Amino acid sequence: MTMTDHTHAIDLTCWVEGANGHPDFPVQNLPLGIFSPPRGGPRPGVAIGDWILDLGAIADHLPDALRLLLGHDRLNRLLALPSVERRALRQTLSRLLCDPAAQPALSPALHRADDCALHLPARIGDYSDFYVGIHHATNVGTLFRPDNPLLPNYKYVPIGYHGRASSVRPSGVAVVRPSGQSRAPDAIEPRFGPTARLDYELELGVWIGEGNALGDPVPIDRAADHIAGFCLLNDWSARDFQAWEYVPLGPFLAKSFHSTISPWVVTPEALAPFRMPQPPRAPGDPAPLPYLLDPQDQAQGALALDLGVFLSTARMREAGLPPFRLSTGTAAAMYWTAAQIVAHHASNGCNLNPGDLLGTGTLSGSDRESLGSLLEITRGGQAPVDLPSGERRTFLEDGDEVTLEARAHRDGFASIGFGECRARILPART
Amino acid sequence: MTMTDHTHAIDLTCWVEGANGHPDFPVQNLPLGIFSPPRGGPRPGVAIGDWILDLGAIADHLPDALRLLLGHDRLNRLLALPSVERRALRQTLSRLLCDPAAQPALSPALHRADDCALHLPARIGDYSDFYVGIHHATNVGTLFRPDNPLLPNYKYVPIGYHGRASSVRPSGVAVVRPSGQSRAPDAIEPRFGPTARLDYELELGVWIGEGNALGDPVPIDRAADHIAGFCLLNDWSARDFQAWEYVPLGPFLAKSFHSTISPWVVTPEALAPFRMPQPPRAPGDPAPLPYLLDPQDQAQGALALDLGVFLSTARMREAGLPPFRLSTGTAAAMYWTAAQIVAHHASNGCNLNPGDLLGTGTLSGSDRESLGSLLEITRGGQAPVDLPSGERRTFLEDGDEVTLEARAHRDGFASIGFGECRARILPART
C-alpha cells in the first residue's frame, strides 16, 4: 500500500539554497535522473531545487545496496531495485538534505542545474504507448471514424501498441519535421514530403522498475510494484501520415520520428500523497475483467496531477511574449490506471524490463480547455487557434516550441512538479 | 553493387570435416552468431559445417579492425561495420578455412555445434515487423475484412508496425501458450484465458548494420548498405486476441509474447549469388514513389530462397514420424524489397541502429502449398490439416513443434541454408 511518511511532511526544511517552496523539486520530490556536470560525463543525480546532487559523489552516505549501482550512465539498475530499497534511498536523501550537519559533506556534490546537461534516464529497451485517455479516444475516433468513434473493445482492453524506443529524446532536443507519405482527401495518389499536420500529444510516461520473466504475467495486485516512476511524454505525431498509413497495423512512421520526455524520474513514493480513487465508470460500462481488477488499485490508482501545454512561436519569442497556454488538463482522465496497463501488457507473458517506458496515450479532459493535442483543439484543422502574436495555428510550424508541464497539489502537502518537457520544431531536411 | 567473388566459388574445398556439401553451412556461407562452447560464456562465432569457429580464439589471424570487436557477447559492433570490412572478414575466413596450412592453428578454435548453446546474435534495440507478403496480406485481409482485403495504401506504403524486442528468442526456446482477451463471434463480453488460435508466421528477418542518425533518412540507393544480414523469423500469433484487440492501433499482445529467430546472421555477401530481379508489378499497380525506387534494387532486390514450414506433434514424435511439411514457399513473394523497407522505415528520420531487427511479414506464395500461416492454410480454422499421425490441426496444440527453414539454390553455386528456426509450444501457465 502506498503511504505517506515523514519524507512528505510539508514542514521539512532543506538546507539547499532555494529548494524550499521550489515549484518542481522541493525536498519532498527527489526525482532521479542522469546528468552531466560542466566537467564530466553522464552520471546518476537527484534534482533538488535548482540544483542536481551527484549521487556517486555522496556514495559513502548512501545505503550499501546502492553504491554498486552508481557507476553507470543509465539508471536501469537503480530502477530495477525493489521498491523497499528505492524507498530507503529516498529516506536517506531526505534526511541528509534536511540535516544542516550534512551540508559541508554534500555541498561539493551539488551542481547548478542550469550548468548541467540532462540525458535520457535509462536505456529504453522497449517503449509501448497506450490509449487510456477516453476523451481523447472519443475525440480522435470521431475525426477518423465519425460513425464509430469508440470501438467495442475500448472499455475491455487497455488498448496499446509498440512504439519506437530509439527515437525517444530528453527535453530540449529539437524535433526535425519529418517527411512521409500522405494522401489529400481528394487525391488518388499519395505524395511524399514534409508533414503539413505536425502535432503534439500530452501524455504521461511510466518507467518500469522490476521486470518479469518471459512467460510470467504480472498480477494486477503486484503491478504497481513494477512501476519505478513517471515522466511527461510528448508523442509528436504527423497526422497526415497517420491517416494514410494506420490501417490495418496501426501508427508507425507518423510517430516514430521523435518522442520527447521530461528527464526526471518522479517516483511513486514522491507521488504517494497525490493518489486518488480511479473515477467511477459510467453507468452501463462493464467492470474490468478480473485480471485487471484490484480494489486497492481502484481506490488509489489515479494521480491528482494538473497538466498544461504551452506554445511559443518564433515571432512570440522575438516580441518577448510569454508562451501561450494551449490547454489545462488533469491526469485523472485515464480510463485505465498505470497498474492496469502494466498488468495488461504482461498478461500474455510479455517480459517487461527495467527502464522500459510505457506511455498513457493522450490525456484530454472532457471540456474544450483540456484537450491534449492540436488535432482535437482545432477539430482536425477546422478551427485555428489565435495566438497573442496575431498568428494562427492549426498544426505546428517550424520554430514553434511546445512545453508540457505537470504539477501535483494537495492541501497539507508540498506541491511537486515533473520539470520541463520541451522541444522546438526544426525545418524538414531536404 | 552486390557481386560474387572467389568466396562463392563452387569448387572451394574446406578442410573442416563435413563442411563440403553441408546443406546449410558450407564454406560459401560463413554466417555470424553468438555461441557458448561447453565450457565458456557467449562469444562471436562462425558456423562451418557442423562446427562453430570461435572468432576470438583466432583473432591473431583476422584483420586488425576486427580484433577489438571480438570481446563482446553480442554482435552489435561487428554488424555496425561498413560492408567493406565485413567483406574483408569473409575473405579472410574463406581463405583460412580452405588453406590446409591453417588447419593446425585453427582447429583448436572449432567446437562441435551440437555441444554449443546458440544465443541471440545481437542486442535488439528495436524490432519492427512489415507486411510485404502480398499474398498473405490479401489472404488475411479476406478473413478479417471480406469486402476490403487489400487496403488502398498497400501498394504505396511498405506497411509495418513496431514489434516487441524483449520477447525475441533464438531457435529452441519453448513458447508458453499466452493468455489474453478474446471475444467469441456470438458473444457480447470478451473472456480472458489461454489462446485457442495459436499460429505461426513464416517470415524473414533483416538485421540492421550501420545505423543512421535521428533526423537523417537513408536514401534508397544506400539502403542495402545498412543491411548486415538475414535470418528466419517465426512471428507467433494468437489469432483470437488479434481479432479483438487490433483496431485501431494494430496487433499488440497477440504477438508480443514470443518471436523466434534462427540464430545465425546470414550475410548479404553470402547471399550475393542468389539475388534476383524484384518480380514485376501487376498491370495497373502504381510505380513505387521516388524515395523507394532504385533501378539497381529492382534488378537484384529479391532473394531466391526456398522456404519450408514443418510441424511435429507430440504423438508424431512418439510414433517416430518425421516432421510434416505444412508449406513450401519462396521469399520472392515480397511486394517490397528489404532495401525498400529500410528506406521507408528511415524516411521520416527514424534512427535505425546496428542490431535492430526488421521482419518482412508473412511470406505466402500464390498457391495453396505455399501459405505461411495456419490462419491461411486452414482458412481461419474452417479447413483442418490432416497429419500422418491421424491427428488434425486448425491451430497449434501444446507439444506441437514448428520448424522453419530457408535454403538458397542456384545452378553453378553451392547451396546455403539459414539453419534451424524451431520452437515447441508449452501449456499456458495458470
PDB file of C-alpha atoms in Angstrom, chain B residues 32-34 42-45 54-60 62-89 121-122 209-210 354:
ATOM      1  CA  LEU B  32      27.942 -14.969 -37.846  1.00  0.00           C
ATOM      2  CA  GLY B  33      26.459 -15.715 -34.446  1.00  0.00           C
ATOM      3  CA  ILE B  34      26.920 -15.736 -30.693  1.00  0.00           C
ATOM      4  CA  PRO B  42      28.851 -16.280 -25.005  1.00  0.00           C
ATOM      5  CA  ARG B  43      31.196 -15.160 -27.776  1.00  0.00           C
ATOM      6  CA  PRO B  44      31.181 -14.455 -31.529  1.00  0.00           C
ATOM      7  CA  GLY B  45      31.482 -17.407 -33.859  1.00  0.00           C
ATOM      8  CA  ASP B  54      35.447 -19.204 -32.156  1.00  0.00           C
ATOM      9  CA  LEU B  55      36.408 -15.845 -33.687  1.00  0.00           C
ATOM     10  CA  GLY B  56      38.065 -14.543 -30.540  1.00  0.00           C
ATOM     11  CA  ALA B  57      40.331 -17.579 -30.432  1.00  0.00           C
ATOM     12  CA  ILE B  58      41.660 -16.844 -33.925  1.00  0.00           C
ATOM     13  CA  ALA B  59      41.847 -13.065 -33.532  1.00  0.00           C
ATOM     14  CA  ASP B  60      45.529 -13.036 -34.436  1.00  0.00           C
ATOM     15  CA  LEU B  62      41.926 -11.638 -38.540  1.00  0.00           C
ATOM     16  CA  PRO B  63      42.099  -8.097 -39.960  1.00  0.00           C
ATOM     17  CA  ASP B  64      43.217  -5.569 -37.340  1.00  0.00           C
ATOM     18  CA  ALA B  65      39.950  -3.645 -37.400  1.00  0.00           C
ATOM     19  CA  LEU B  66      38.048  -6.698 -36.199  1.00  0.00           C
ATOM     20  CA  ARG B  67      40.105  -7.701 -33.211  1.00  0.00           C
ATOM     21  CA  LEU B  68      38.749  -5.009 -30.952  1.00  0.00           C
ATOM     22  CA  LEU B  69      35.203  -6.046 -31.772  1.00  0.00           C
ATOM     23  CA  LEU B  70      35.520  -9.607 -30.610  1.00  0.00           C
ATOM     24  CA  GLY B  71      35.484  -9.214 -26.838  1.00  0.00           C
ATOM     25  CA  HIS B  72      31.712  -8.918 -26.630  1.00  0.00           C
ATOM     26  CA  ASP B  73      28.800 -11.257 -26.111  1.00  0.00           C
ATOM     27  CA  ARG B  74      26.739  -9.515 -28.782  1.00  0.00           C
ATOM     28  CA  LEU B  75      27.490  -8.890 -32.465  1.00  0.00           C
ATOM     29  CA  ASN B  76      26.173  -5.315 -32.488  1.00  0.00           C
ATOM     30  CA  ARG B  77      29.589  -3.732 -33.077  1.00  0.00           C
ATOM     31  CA  LEU B  78      30.504  -6.298 -35.680  1.00  0.00           C
ATOM     32  CA  LEU B  79      27.208  -5.748 -37.519  1.00  0.00           C
ATOM     33  CA  ALA B  80      27.848  -1.994 -37.459  1.00  0.00           C
ATOM     34  CA  LEU B  81      30.982  -2.388 -39.605  1.00  0.00           C
ATOM     35  CA  PRO B  82      30.921  -0.890 -43.092  1.00  0.00           C
ATOM     36  CA  SER B  83      30.236  -3.661 -45.578  1.00  0.00           C
ATOM     37  CA  VAL B  84      33.793  -3.407 -46.923  1.00  0.00           C
ATOM     38  CA  GLU B  85      35.155  -4.558 -43.558  1.00  0.00           C
ATOM     39  CA  ARG B  86      32.536  -7.291 -43.195  1.00  0.00           C
ATOM     40  CA  ARG B  87      33.638  -8.453 -46.635  1.00  0.00           C
ATOM     41  CA  ALA B  88      37.283  -8.452 -45.535  1.00  0.00           C
ATOM     42  CA  LEU B  89      36.354 -10.730 -42.634  1.00  0.00           C
ATOM     43  CA  PRO B 121      23.252 -12.685 -32.125  1.00  0.00           C
ATOM     44  CA  ALA B 122      22.688  -9.067 -31.108  1.00  0.00           C
ATOM     45  CA  GLY B 209      24.114  -2.991 -39.742  1.00  0.00           C
ATOM     46  CA  GLU B 210      25.293   0.609 -39.988  1.00  0.00           C
ATOM     47  CA  PRO B 354      23.077  -1.788 -35.510  1.00  0.00           C
TER      48      PRO B 354
END
